Coordinates of C-alpha atoms in Angstrom, one line a residue:
Chain U
X1 CA 126.7 110.4 129.0
X2 CA 124.5 110.8 125.9
X3 CA 121.0 112.0 125.6
X4 CA 119.2 109.9 123.0
X5 CA 115.9 110.7 121.4
X6 CA 113.7 108.1 119.8
X7 CA 110.7 108.5 117.6
X8 CA 108.4 105.6 118.3
X9 CA 105.3 104.2 116.7
X10 CA 103.0 101.7 118.4
X11 CA 99.8 99.8 118.3
X12 CA 98.5 100.6 121.7
X13 CA 95.8 97.9 121.6
X14 CA 97.6 95.4 123.8
X15 CA 99.2 97.9 126.2
X16 CA 98.0 99.5 129.4
X17 CA 99.1 102.9 128.2
X18 CA 102.5 104.5 127.9
X19 CA 103.4 105.0 131.6
X20 CA 105.0 102.1 133.5
X21 CA 102.8 100.6 136.1
X22 CA 105.5 99.1 138.2
X23 CA 104.6 95.9 140.1
X24 CA 101.3 95.3 138.4
X25 CA 102.7 93.1 135.6
X26 CA 100.6 95.0 133.1
X27 CA 102.5 95.7 129.9
X28 CA 103.1 99.3 129.1
X29 CA 105.1 101.1 126.3
X30 CA 107.5 102.7 128.7
X31 CA 108.4 99.4 130.5
X32 CA 108.7 97.5 127.2
X33 CA 111.1 100.2 125.9
X34 CA 113.1 100.2 129.1
X35 CA 113.3 96.4 129.1
X36 CA 114.5 96.4 125.5
X37 CA 117.2 98.9 126.3
X38 CA 118.2 96.7 129.3
X39 CA 118.4 93.6 127.2
X40 CA 120.5 95.5 124.6
X41 CA 122.9 97.3 126.9
X42 CA 122.5 96.0 130.5
X43 CA 121.6 99.5 131.6
X44 CA 118.6 100.0 133.8
X45 CA 117.5 103.4 132.9
X46 CA 114.4 105.5 132.7
X47 CA 112.7 106.6 129.5
X48 CA 110.8 109.9 129.4
X49 CA 107.9 110.2 127.0
X50 CA 106.5 113.4 125.5
X51 CA 103.3 112.5 127.3
X52 CA 101.3 109.5 128.6
X53 CA 99.1 108.0 126.1
X54 CA 96.2 106.1 127.7
X55 CA 95.4 102.4 127.5
X56 CA 94.6 101.5 123.9
X57 CA 95.8 104.8 122.4
X58 CA 98.3 104.5 119.5
X59 CA 101.3 106.6 118.4
X60 CA 102.9 107.2 115.1
X61 CA 105.5 109.7 116.4
X62 CA 105.7 109.5 120.1
X63 CA 109.0 111.1 121.3
X64 CA 111.0 109.7 124.1
X65 CA 114.5 110.4 125.5
X66 CA 116.9 108.8 127.9
X67 CA 120.5 109.3 129.2
X68 CA 122.9 106.5 128.6
X69 CA 126.5 105.5 129.2
X70 CA 126.4 103.3 126.1
X71 CA 128.7 103.9 123.2
X72 CA 126.1 102.8 120.6
X73 CA 126.1 105.5 118.0
X74 CA 122.9 107.5 118.2
X75 CA 121.5 106.4 114.7
X76 CA 122.3 102.7 115.5
X77 CA 119.8 102.5 118.4
X78 CA 117.0 102.2 115.9
X79 CA 118.1 98.9 114.3
X80 CA 119.7 97.7 117.5
X81 CA 116.5 97.7 119.4
X82 CA 114.4 95.8 116.8
X83 CA 115.2 92.3 118.1
X84 CA 114.2 93.3 121.7
X85 CA 110.9 94.9 120.9
X86 CA 107.5 93.3 119.9
X87 CA 106.2 94.0 116.4
X88 CA 103.7 96.4 117.9
X89 CA 106.4 98.9 118.9
X90 CA 108.6 100.3 116.2
X91 CA 111.5 102.7 116.7
X92 CA 111.3 104.9 113.5
X93 CA 114.3 107.1 114.3
X94 CA 117.1 107.5 116.8
X95 CA 119.3 110.5 117.2
X96 CA 121.4 112.4 119.7
X97 CA 119.6 115.3 121.5
X98 CA 121.1 118.3 123.3
X99 CA 122.0 117.5 126.9
X100 CA 119.1 119.5 128.3
X101 CA 116.5 118.0 125.9
X102 CA 113.5 116.5 127.7
X103 CA 110.8 114.7 125.7
X104 CA 108.0 116.1 127.9
X105 CA 109.2 119.6 129.0
X106 CA 110.8 120.6 125.7
X107 CA 107.7 119.7 123.6
X108 CA 106.4 122.8 121.7
X109 CA 103.6 121.3 119.7
X110 CA 101.7 118.0 119.4
X111 CA 99.4 116.6 116.7
X112 CA 96.8 114.0 117.4
X113 CA 94.5 112.3 115.0
X114 CA 91.1 110.7 115.8
X115 CA 89.9 108.3 113.2
X116 CA 86.3 107.3 112.5
X117 CA 85.6 104.3 110.3
X118 CA 82.4 104.7 108.3
X119 CA 80.7 101.6 107.2
X120 CA 77.4 99.8 107.7
X121 CA 79.2 97.0 109.5
X122 CA 82.5 97.2 111.5
X123 CA 85.7 96.3 109.7
X124 CA 88.1 93.8 111.1
X125 CA 90.9 95.7 109.4
X126 CA 90.2 99.0 111.1
X127 CA 88.8 97.8 114.5
X128 CA 92.1 98.5 116.2
X129 CA 92.7 102.0 114.8
X130 CA 89.3 103.7 114.3
X131 CA 86.0 104.2 115.9
X132 CA 83.1 102.6 114.0
X133 CA 80.2 104.9 113.0
X134 CA 77.5 103.0 111.3
X135 CA 75.0 105.8 110.9
X136 CA 75.0 108.7 108.4
X137 CA 76.9 111.8 109.2
X138 CA 76.6 115.5 108.3
X139 CA 80.3 116.0 107.6
X140 CA 79.8 119.7 106.7
X141 CA 78.4 120.3 110.2
X142 CA 81.3 118.2 111.6
X143 CA 83.9 120.3 109.7
X144 CA 82.3 123.5 110.9
X145 CA 82.2 122.3 114.6
X146 CA 85.9 121.2 114.2
X147 CA 87.1 124.6 113.0
X148 CA 85.5 126.3 116.0
X149 CA 88.0 124.6 118.4
X150 CA 90.9 126.6 116.9
X151 CA 92.5 129.3 119.0
X152 CA 93.4 129.8 122.6
X153 CA 90.6 128.7 124.9
X154 CA 89.9 127.4 128.4
X155 CA 89.2 123.8 127.7
X156 CA 87.9 122.7 131.1
X157 CA 84.7 121.5 129.5
X158 CA 86.8 119.2 127.3
X159 CA 88.9 117.7 130.1
X160 CA 88.2 114.5 132.1
X161 CA 86.9 115.1 135.5
X162 CA 89.6 114.7 138.2
X163 CA 92.5 115.8 136.0
X164 CA 95.2 117.7 137.9
X165 CA 96.4 120.8 136.2
X166 CA 97.2 124.3 137.0
X167 CA 95.6 125.8 134.0
X168 CA 93.0 124.6 131.5
X169 CA 94.0 127.1 128.9
X170 CA 95.5 125.5 125.8
X171 CA 96.1 126.8 122.2
X172 CA 94.8 124.8 119.3
X173 CA 96.8 125.8 116.2
X174 CA 94.7 123.9 113.8
X175 CA 91.7 121.5 114.0
X176 CA 90.5 120.0 110.8
X177 CA 88.5 117.2 109.4
X178 CA 89.3 115.3 106.2
X179 CA 87.7 112.3 104.6
X180 CA 89.9 109.6 103.2
X181 CA 87.4 106.8 102.6
X182 CA 86.5 104.7 104.4
X183 CA 88.1 106.9 107.2
X184 CA 87.2 110.3 108.5
X185 CA 90.1 111.9 110.2
X186 CA 90.1 114.7 112.8
X187 CA 93.5 116.2 113.1
X188 CA 94.3 118.5 116.0
X189 CA 97.5 120.4 116.4
X190 CA 98.1 122.3 119.6
X191 CA 100.5 123.5 122.2
X192 CA 99.4 120.9 124.7
X193 CA 96.4 118.8 125.6
X194 CA 94.4 118.0 128.7
X195 CA 93.4 114.5 129.8
X196 CA 91.0 113.0 127.3
X197 CA 90.7 116.4 125.5
X198 CA 91.0 115.1 121.9
X199 CA 88.6 112.2 122.7
X200 CA 86.0 114.6 124.1
X201 CA 86.5 117.1 121.2
X202 CA 86.0 114.1 118.8
X203 CA 82.9 113.0 120.7
X204 CA 81.4 116.5 120.5
X205 CA 82.2 116.8 116.8
X206 CA 80.6 113.4 116.2
X207 CA 77.4 114.6 117.9
X208 CA 77.3 117.6 115.6
X209 CA 77.6 115.1 112.7
X210 CA 74.8 113.0 114.1
X211 CA 72.5 116.1 114.3
X212 CA 72.5 116.0 118.1
X213 CA 74.0 119.5 118.4
X214 CA 74.7 122.5 116.3
X215 CA 78.2 123.6 115.5
X216 CA 77.4 127.1 117.0
X217 CA 77.3 125.4 120.4
X218 CA 81.1 124.9 120.5
X219 CA 81.9 128.5 121.6
X220 CA 79.1 128.3 124.1
X221 CA 80.5 125.0 125.5
X222 CA 84.0 126.5 125.7
X223 CA 82.6 129.5 127.5
X224 CA 80.5 127.6 130.0
X225 CA 83.4 125.3 131.1
X226 CA 81.1 122.6 132.2
X227 CA 82.3 119.0 131.4
X228 CA 78.8 117.6 131.6
X229 CA 77.6 119.8 128.7
X230 CA 80.2 118.8 126.2
X231 CA 80.2 115.5 124.2
X232 CA 81.0 112.0 125.3
X233 CA 84.6 110.7 125.5
X234 CA 85.1 108.5 122.5
X235 CA 87.0 105.2 123.0
X236 CA 90.8 105.1 122.8
X237 CA 91.2 102.9 119.7
X238 CA 90.5 105.9 117.3
X239 CA 93.2 108.1 118.8
X240 CA 96.8 108.4 117.5
X241 CA 99.5 110.6 118.8
X242 CA 100.8 111.6 115.4
X243 CA 103.8 113.8 116.0
X244 CA 105.6 116.0 118.6
X245 CA 107.4 119.1 117.6
X246 CA 110.3 120.6 119.5
Chain E
X1 CA 65.3 74.2 104.9
X2 CA 66.8 77.4 103.8
X3 CA 70.2 78.0 102.1
X4 CA 71.8 81.0 103.7
X5 CA 74.7 82.9 102.2
X6 CA 77.0 85.1 104.3
X7 CA 79.5 87.6 103.2
X8 CA 82.3 87.6 105.8
X9 CA 85.3 89.8 106.5
X10 CA 88.0 88.7 108.8
X11 CA 91.4 89.5 110.2
X12 CA 93.2 86.2 109.7
X13 CA 96.2 87.0 111.9
X14 CA 95.0 84.9 114.9
X15 CA 93.4 82.0 112.9
X16 CA 94.9 78.9 111.5
X17 CA 93.2 79.5 108.2
X18 CA 89.6 79.0 107.1
X19 CA 89.2 75.3 107.1
X20 CA 88.3 73.6 110.4
X21 CA 91.1 71.5 111.9
X22 CA 88.9 69.3 114.0
X23 CA 90.4 67.9 117.1
X24 CA 93.5 70.1 117.1
X25 CA 92.1 72.9 119.2
X26 CA 93.5 75.4 116.7
X27 CA 91.0 78.2 116.0
X28 CA 89.8 78.5 112.4
X29 CA 87.3 80.7 110.6
X30 CA 85.0 77.9 109.7
X31 CA 84.9 76.4 113.2
X32 CA 84.3 79.8 114.7
X33 CA 81.4 80.5 112.4
X34 CA 79.9 77.0 113.0
X35 CA 80.3 77.5 116.8
X36 CA 78.6 80.9 116.5
X37 CA 75.7 79.4 114.6
X38 CA 75.4 76.6 117.1
X39 CA 75.3 79.1 120.0
X40 CA 72.6 81.1 118.2
X41 CA 70.4 78.3 117.0
X42 CA 71.5 75.0 118.6
X43 CA 72.1 73.6 115.2
X44 CA 75.3 71.8 114.5
X45 CA 75.8 72.4 110.8
X46 CA 78.5 72.7 108.3
X47 CA 79.6 75.9 106.7
X48 CA 81.0 75.9 103.2
X49 CA 83.4 78.6 102.1
X50 CA 84.2 79.8 98.6
X51 CA 87.7 78.6 99.2
X52 CA 90.2 77.9 102.0
X53 CA 92.3 80.9 103.0
X54 CA 95.6 79.9 104.6
X55 CA 96.8 80.7 108.1
X56 CA 97.2 84.5 108.4
X57 CA 95.3 85.3 105.2
X58 CA 92.5 87.8 105.5
X59 CA 89.1 88.3 103.8
X60 CA 86.9 91.3 103.1
X61 CA 84.4 89.4 101.1
X62 CA 84.7 85.6 101.8
X63 CA 81.4 83.9 100.9
X64 CA 80.0 81.0 102.8
X65 CA 76.7 79.1 102.8
X66 CA 74.9 76.7 105.0
X67 CA 71.5 74.9 105.1
X68 CA 69.4 75.5 108.1
X69 CA 66.1 74.6 109.7
X70 CA 66.1 77.9 111.6
X71 CA 63.3 80.4 111.0
X72 CA 65.6 83.4 111.4
X73 CA 64.8 85.6 108.4
X74 CA 67.8 85.6 106.0
X75 CA 68.8 89.3 106.5
X76 CA 68.7 88.9 110.3
X77 CA 71.5 86.4 110.5
X78 CA 74.0 89.3 110.1
X79 CA 73.0 91.2 113.3
X80 CA 72.0 88.0 115.2
X81 CA 75.5 86.5 114.9
X82 CA 77.4 89.5 116.1
X83 CA 77.3 88.6 119.9
X84 CA 78.7 85.1 119.1
X85 CA 81.6 86.2 117.0
X86 CA 85.0 87.7 117.9
X87 CA 85.6 91.3 116.6
X88 CA 88.1 89.8 114.1
X89 CA 85.2 88.1 112.2
X90 CA 82.4 90.3 110.8
X91 CA 79.4 89.1 108.9
X92 CA 78.9 92.0 106.4
X93 CA 75.7 90.6 104.8
X94 CA 73.3 87.7 105.1
X95 CA 70.8 86.6 102.4
X96 CA 68.9 83.7 101.2
X97 CA 70.5 81.8 98.3
X98 CA 68.9 79.5 95.7
X99 CA 68.6 75.8 97.0
X100 CA 71.5 74.7 94.7
X101 CA 73.8 77.5 95.6
X102 CA 77.2 76.3 96.8
X103 CA 79.8 78.9 98.0
X104 CA 82.6 76.9 96.4
X105 CA 81.2 75.2 93.3
X106 CA 79.0 78.1 92.2
X107 CA 81.9 80.7 92.4
X108 CA 82.5 82.3 89.0
X109 CA 85.2 84.8 89.9
X110 CA 87.4 85.8 92.8
X111 CA 89.4 88.9 93.5
X112 CA 92.5 88.9 95.7
X113 CA 94.5 91.9 96.9
X114 CA 98.1 91.6 98.0
X115 CA 99.3 94.7 99.9
X116 CA 102.8 96.0 100.2
X117 CA 103.7 98.6 102.9
X118 CA 106.4 100.9 101.8
X119 CA 108.3 102.7 104.5
X120 CA 111.9 102.8 105.9
X121 CA 110.7 101.1 109.1
X122 CA 107.8 98.8 109.5
X123 CA 104.5 100.2 110.6
X124 CA 102.7 98.9 113.7
X125 CA 99.4 99.9 112.0
X126 CA 99.9 97.9 108.8
X127 CA 101.9 94.9 110.1
X128 CA 98.9 92.7 110.2
X129 CA 97.6 93.6 106.7
X130 CA 100.6 94.3 104.5
X131 CA 104.1 93.0 103.6
X132 CA 106.8 95.5 104.5
X133 CA 109.2 96.6 101.8
X134 CA 111.9 98.9 103.1
X135 CA 113.9 99.2 99.9
X136 CA 113.2 101.3 96.8
X137 CA 111.0 99.8 94.1
X138 CA 110.7 100.4 90.3
X139 CA 106.9 100.5 90.3
X140 CA 106.8 100.9 86.5
X141 CA 108.5 97.6 86.1
X142 CA 106.2 96.1 88.7
X143 CA 103.1 97.4 86.8
X144 CA 104.5 96.0 83.6
X145 CA 105.2 92.6 85.1
X146 CA 101.7 92.6 86.7
X147 CA 99.9 93.1 83.5
X148 CA 101.6 90.2 81.9
X149 CA 99.8 87.7 84.1
X150 CA 96.5 88.6 82.4
X151 CA 94.8 86.0 80.2
X152 CA 94.5 82.2 80.3
X153 CA 97.7 80.4 81.2
X154 CA 99.1 77.3 82.7
X155 CA 100.1 78.5 86.1
X156 CA 102.0 75.5 87.4
X157 CA 105.1 77.6 87.9
X158 CA 103.0 79.8 90.2
X159 CA 101.6 77.0 92.3
X160 CA 102.9 75.6 95.6
X161 CA 104.6 72.2 95.2
X162 CA 102.4 69.3 96.2
X163 CA 99.1 71.0 95.3
X164 CA 96.6 68.5 94.1
X165 CA 94.7 69.7 91.0
X166 CA 93.6 68.2 87.7
X167 CA 94.5 71.3 85.7
X168 CA 96.9 74.2 86.3
X169 CA 95.1 76.3 83.7
X170 CA 93.4 79.4 85.1
X171 CA 92.2 82.6 83.6
X172 CA 93.2 86.0 85.1
X173 CA 90.7 88.6 84.0
X174 CA 92.7 91.5 85.3
X175 CA 95.9 92.0 87.2
X176 CA 96.8 95.5 88.2
X177 CA 99.0 97.5 90.5
X178 CA 98.0 100.7 92.2
X179 CA 99.7 102.9 94.7
X180 CA 97.7 104.4 97.5
X181 CA 100.4 105.6 99.8
X182 CA 101.8 104.2 102.0
X183 CA 100.4 101.0 100.4
X184 CA 101.0 99.4 97.0
X185 CA 98.2 97.1 96.0
X186 CA 98.3 94.2 93.6
X187 CA 94.7 93.3 92.6
X188 CA 94.1 90.0 90.8
X189 CA 90.7 89.0 89.5
X190 CA 90.3 85.6 88.0
X191 CA 88.2 82.5 87.4
X192 CA 90.0 80.6 90.2
X193 CA 93.4 80.3 91.9
X194 CA 95.9 77.6 92.6
X195 CA 97.4 77.1 96.1
X196 CA 99.7 80.1 96.9
X197 CA 99.2 81.4 93.4
X198 CA 98.6 85.1 94.3
X199 CA 101.5 85.1 96.9
X200 CA 103.9 83.7 94.2
X201 CA 102.7 86.2 91.6
X202 CA 103.2 89.0 94.2
X203 CA 106.7 87.6 95.0
X204 CA 107.6 87.6 91.3
X205 CA 106.2 91.1 90.7
X206 CA 108.2 92.3 93.8
X207 CA 111.4 90.8 92.4
X208 CA 110.7 92.8 89.1
X209 CA 110.4 95.9 91.3
X210 CA 113.7 95.2 93.1
X211 CA 115.5 94.9 89.7
X212 CA 116.1 91.1 90.3
X213 CA 114.2 90.2 87.1
X214 CA 112.8 91.8 84.0
X215 CA 109.1 92.0 83.3
X216 CA 109.6 90.2 80.0
X217 CA 110.5 87.1 82.0
X218 CA 106.9 86.6 83.0
X219 CA 105.7 84.9 79.8
X220 CA 108.8 82.8 79.8
X221 CA 108.2 81.6 83.4
X222 CA 104.6 80.8 82.5
X223 CA 105.8 78.8 79.5
X224 CA 108.4 76.9 81.4
X225 CA 106.0 75.8 84.1
X226 CA 108.9 75.4 86.6
X227 CA 108.0 76.5 90.1
X228 CA 111.7 76.9 91.0
X229 CA 112.2 79.6 88.4
X230 CA 109.3 81.8 89.6
X231 CA 109.5 84.2 92.5
X232 CA 109.3 83.5 96.2
X233 CA 106.0 82.9 98.0
X234 CA 105.3 86.1 100.0
X235 CA 104.0 85.8 103.6
X236 CA 100.3 85.6 104.2
X237 CA 99.7 88.8 106.0
X238 CA 99.6 90.8 102.8
X239 CA 96.9 88.7 101.2
X240 CA 93.2 89.5 101.3
X241 CA 90.4 87.6 99.6
X242 CA 88.5 90.7 98.5
X243 CA 85.4 89.4 96.9
X244 CA 83.7 86.4 95.2
X245 CA 81.3 86.7 92.3
X246 CA 78.6 84.3 91.4

């Protein structure tokens, strides 16, 4: 029995999120990976992801693992799976992991990117991977607001209502904004994330850029812990799970 | 009667090219634009493009024009068409053109971009808009080969067999390669282009990068005028009609 780890990139546009929705017929990343492995090996096994990306959210470096009886050498899983996967899911790397490795529980750090596309009109080239902002932005205010999320905080104001969690405390190691025209990228690296957390942070930062709030409000919002006071949840297409560290 | 000019961007992936294929039921850019205008104004009119992009080819600045009885102010066509177009087609600009303006016959210059995506594995983010090159490339040789296409030449060696044209002579004003990681972009600006010309130039330049031919062969190939001696026609997804000058 081998424990195989895959690093997977996907265009989440046409999937109903990562997690399999058994019986619904809705395509998910997890099910598509499990089906590809079944077609390759005949094994019906369960793939664990580092986390569940929502409908429409993308990944560049999602990590998954599974236990297999197959004798396929670890590094050969990558090319072997290609014929069984759609072009929207790419296995970038395959390797053997320690027996106790678990994509979700072993994760130490994750990096998410939220992409804004700046242009007067939307772009057909970025519509799947960025949120279109047609109005002018104060990027200095956005950068300031962004940096104020760094550190250990109670993020309940930046978590979707109804999320089940024991603690809302998370540590953001870095939160930065960079412009790479025509994109504006918010990169957040942290120990873990609450449901919709990056999309709400991005929404709040965007409101600072639009002059609807001042950057100094961020510590206040974190202190209040009131979801209704923080920014809107931006749509999923701008969000990319960039990498997971172990 | 007004002559309206639109500047249109599109993701060509899901279209069977620009030109309408009446009666086939296959979606094309031209038909989709004409249908949108019909839904907006009730007018059944014909849209002229600067040229016919092939199936799967994209545009950032395709130019089209049409004559209309509608009283919609020229600059309002852009927002007015949005509800009637899919997200994959974006009217970036609308304006009134001189009565004699014709998107195809008035064109003086066109710029095409062919995009290569360099990465060990394909990227789900670039699969629609770039050609994946997993092997290493000699970009200096590619840049040298690229520059040798500049000038006025008989391009019959770089034209798809069966193309109907009076003359194969075209002038390339500039042909340049630039790296913007992870993309490598070939930008060709010229007076006009033959069928598949940019995709064959890109294929030939790529072969120079792969060490399969020397840059010095380009003038020889141009001189021979033999299609079978030039490079392969690269697939459409890497090609973008960037702009048309009048």
